[in-house]
Amino acid sequence: MNIVLFQPLIPQNTGTIGRLAVCTDNALHLIKPLGFDLDEKKIKKAGMDYWPHVKLQVHESWDDFISSVPKGRNLIFCSTKTDKTIYDHQFTEDDYLIFGNESHGLPPDFYETYQDSLYTIPMRGTHLRSHNLANAVSIVVYEGIRQLSHS
């Protein structure tokens, strides 16, 4: 699978997600602008010695990213602004799992353009907005792995 972070802001989250990508043998795509420099100590500290092994692709813009995606691949947008859960999606090895940034989520126009491809992580608690980005990516990636290991 491919993990895609749209304009991430917090280097520690991205470092942690990079480590997850290595541990699960997934690619990590970062779409600029980023809220940090890739050579920041915080990203490397969170990613530990895994960071050099990340299958990393950095894209200058959303359009640059979209033009790199092979035709026919699933774009899965993870958001709190839908009722359809990640358990409603049948994951494939080639899925692109797209996550918005820590403070704004996905751009507003994505909710209309990609409304059929929006999925959420069910949350049962009260007084909540969303999971931490690194936790959300882990939850979705491991649901994909669970499904793929049973198919």
One Martini backbone bead per residue (centre of mass of N, CA, C, O) as a GRO file, in nm:
protein
  151
    1MET     BB    1   0.105   0.031   0.006
    2ASN     BB    2   0.012   0.384   0.031
    3ILE     BB    3   0.134   0.661   0.201
    4VAL     BB    4  -0.044   0.980   0.236
    5LEU     BB    5   0.071   1.318   0.296
    6PHE     BB    6  -0.100   1.619   0.334
    7GLN     BB    7   0.073   1.863   0.446
    8PRO     BB    8   0.254   1.820   0.681
    9LEU     BB    9   0.352   1.957   1.018
   10ILE     BB   10   0.470   1.714   1.201
   11PRO     BB   11   0.766   1.554   1.234
   12GLN     BB   12   0.698   1.324   1.434
   13ASN     BB   13   0.475   1.196   1.272
   14THR     BB   14   0.638   1.141   1.013
   15GLY     BB   15   0.853   0.965   1.146
   16THR     BB   16   0.657   0.748   1.250
   17ILE     BB   17   0.538   0.680   0.968
   18GLY     BB   18   0.803   0.594   0.843
   19ARG     BB   19   0.845   0.354   1.029
   20LEU     BB   20   0.584   0.211   0.951
   21ALA     BB   21   0.652   0.177   0.651
   22VAL     BB   22   0.889  -0.011   0.698
   23CYS     BB   23   0.740  -0.232   0.879
   24THR     BB   24   0.512  -0.264   0.620
   25ASP     BB   25   0.618  -0.215   0.328
   26ASN     BB   26   0.569   0.097   0.259
   27ALA     BB   27   0.498   0.380   0.108
   28LEU     BB   28   0.596   0.735   0.117
   29HIS     BB   29   0.397   1.029   0.075
   30LEU     BB   30   0.477   1.376   0.017
   31ILE     BB   31   0.294   1.683   0.027
   32LYS     BB   32   0.333   1.988  -0.066
   33PRO     BB   33   0.372   2.163   0.189
   34LEU     BB   34   0.582   2.155   0.456
   35GLY     BB   35   0.625   2.201   0.822
   36PHE     BB   36   0.921   2.100   0.737
   37ASP     BB   37   1.229   1.954   0.738
   38LEU     BB   38   1.374   1.652   0.644
   39ASP     BB   39   1.647   1.723   0.833
   40GLU     BB   40   1.521   1.711   1.092
   41LYS     BB   41   1.562   1.584   1.404
   42LYS     BB   42   1.265   1.502   1.474
   43ILE     BB   43   1.223   1.302   1.240
   44LYS     BB   44   1.467   1.116   1.312
   45LYS     BB   45   1.389   1.047   1.600
   46ALA     BB   46   1.113   0.912   1.533
   47GLY     BB   47   1.246   0.721   1.297
   48MET     BB   48   1.518   0.670   1.346
   49ASP     BB   49   1.698   0.415   1.174
   50TYR     BB   50   1.464   0.397   0.947
   51TRP     BB   51   1.461   0.647   0.755
   52PRO     BB   52   1.664   0.546   0.521
   53HIS     BB   53   1.428   0.308   0.442
   54VAL     BB   54   1.236   0.485   0.314
   55LYS     BB   55   0.984   0.495   0.065
   56LEU     BB   56   1.034   0.802  -0.070
   57GLN     BB   57   0.797   1.059  -0.180
   58VAL     BB   58   0.814   1.383  -0.318
   59HIS     BB   59   0.565   1.634  -0.370
   60GLU     BB   60   0.493   1.953  -0.488
   61SER     BB   61   0.188   1.850  -0.541
   62TRP     BB   62  -0.113   1.726  -0.608
   63ASP     BB   63  -0.075   1.709  -0.915
   64ASP     BB   64   0.190   1.558  -0.902
   65PHE     BB   65   0.080   1.313  -0.761
   66ILE     BB   66  -0.152   1.230  -0.954
   67SER     BB   67   0.045   1.188  -1.203
   68SER     BB   68   0.189   0.928  -1.045
   69VAL     BB   69  -0.067   0.766  -1.059
   70PRO     BB   70  -0.182   0.489  -1.154
   71LYS     BB   71  -0.411   0.362  -1.327
   72GLY     BB   72  -0.675   0.224  -1.119
   73ARG     BB   73  -0.623   0.333  -0.848
   74ASN     BB   74  -0.683   0.364  -0.515
   75LEU     BB   75  -0.836   0.634  -0.343
   76ILE     BB   76  -0.800   0.690   0.011
   77PHE     BB   77  -0.989   0.891   0.227
   78CYS     BB   78  -0.912   1.016   0.543
   79SER     BB   79  -1.196   1.093   0.762
   80THR     BB   80  -1.446   1.255   0.970
   81LYS     BB   81  -1.643   1.334   0.697
   82THR     BB   82  -1.794   1.045   0.747
   83ASP     BB   83  -1.971   0.720   0.764
   84LYS     BB   84  -1.765   0.563   0.624
   85THR     BB   85  -1.567   0.294   0.684
   86ILE     BB   86  -1.280   0.106   0.669
   87TYR     BB   87  -1.465  -0.162   0.672
   88ASP     BB   88  -1.597  -0.088   0.376
   89HIS     BB   89  -1.317  -0.150   0.262
   90GLN     BB   90  -1.135  -0.311   0.000
   91PHE     BB   91  -0.829  -0.390   0.012
   92THR     BB   92  -0.519  -0.321  -0.156
   93GLU     BB   93  -0.185  -0.318  -0.241
   94ASP     BB   94  -0.243  -0.032  -0.428
   95ASP     BB   95  -0.323   0.161  -0.229
   96TYR     BB   96  -0.410   0.503  -0.143
   97LEU     BB   97  -0.348   0.659   0.168
   98ILE     BB   98  -0.516   0.954   0.263
   99PHE     BB   99  -0.389   1.236   0.457
  100GLY     BB  100  -0.426   1.494   0.640
  101ASN     BB  101  -0.356   1.736   0.834
  102GLU     BB  102  -0.344   1.822   1.175
  103SER     BB  103  -0.538   2.098   1.144
  104HIS     BB  104  -0.721   2.062   0.846
  105GLY     BB  105  -0.679   1.828   0.679
  106LEU     BB  106  -0.850   1.838   0.414
  107PRO     BB  107  -0.947   1.984   0.154
  108PRO     BB  108  -1.260   2.098   0.090
  109ASP     BB  109  -1.285   1.988  -0.217
  110PHE     BB  110  -1.247   1.680  -0.155
  111TYR     BB  111  -1.538   1.617  -0.037
  112GLU     BB  112  -1.657   1.627  -0.330
  113THR     BB  113  -1.462   1.492  -0.535
  114TYR     BB  114  -1.416   1.227  -0.307
  115GLN     BB  115  -1.682   1.112  -0.163
  116ASP     BB  116  -1.657   0.793  -0.249
  117SER     BB  117  -1.345   0.789  -0.089
  118LEU     BB  118  -1.449   0.814   0.202
  119TYR     BB  119  -1.303   0.745   0.530
  120THR     BB  120  -1.341   0.613   0.863
  121ILE     BB  121  -1.281   0.604   1.205
  122PRO     BB  122  -1.415   0.470   1.454
  123MET     BB  123  -1.580   0.643   1.732
  124ARG     BB  124  -1.697   0.626   2.082
  125GLY     BB  125  -1.639   0.875   2.204
  126THR     BB  126  -1.632   1.174   2.366
  127HIS     BB  127  -1.493   1.465   2.304
  128LEU     BB  128  -1.415   1.459   1.980
  129ARG     BB  129  -1.228   1.463   1.663
  130SER     BB  130  -0.945   1.292   1.660
  131HIS     BB  131  -0.677   1.139   1.575
  132ASN     BB  132  -0.374   1.091   1.557
  133LEU     BB  133  -0.205   1.063   1.274
  134ALA     BB  134  -0.024   0.817   1.337
  135ASN     BB  135  -0.255   0.644   1.446
  136ALA     BB  136  -0.439   0.647   1.198
  137VAL     BB  137  -0.244   0.515   1.004
  138SER     BB  138  -0.211   0.253   1.162
  139ILE     BB  139  -0.503   0.158   1.157
  140VAL     BB  140  -0.537   0.146   0.847
  141VAL     BB  141  -0.299  -0.032   0.770
  142TYR     BB  142  -0.384  -0.277   0.956
  143GLU     BB  143  -0.650  -0.328   0.814
  144GLY     BB  144  -0.528  -0.395   0.544
  145ILE     BB  145  -0.354  -0.632   0.641
  146ARG     BB  146  -0.580  -0.803   0.753
  147GLN     BB  147  -0.737  -0.837   0.490
  148LEU     BB  148  -0.498  -0.948   0.310
  149SER     BB  149  -0.442  -1.205   0.499
  150HIS     BB  150  -0.762  -1.315   0.427
  151SER     BB  151  -0.752  -1.342   0.087
   0.00000   0.00000   0.00000
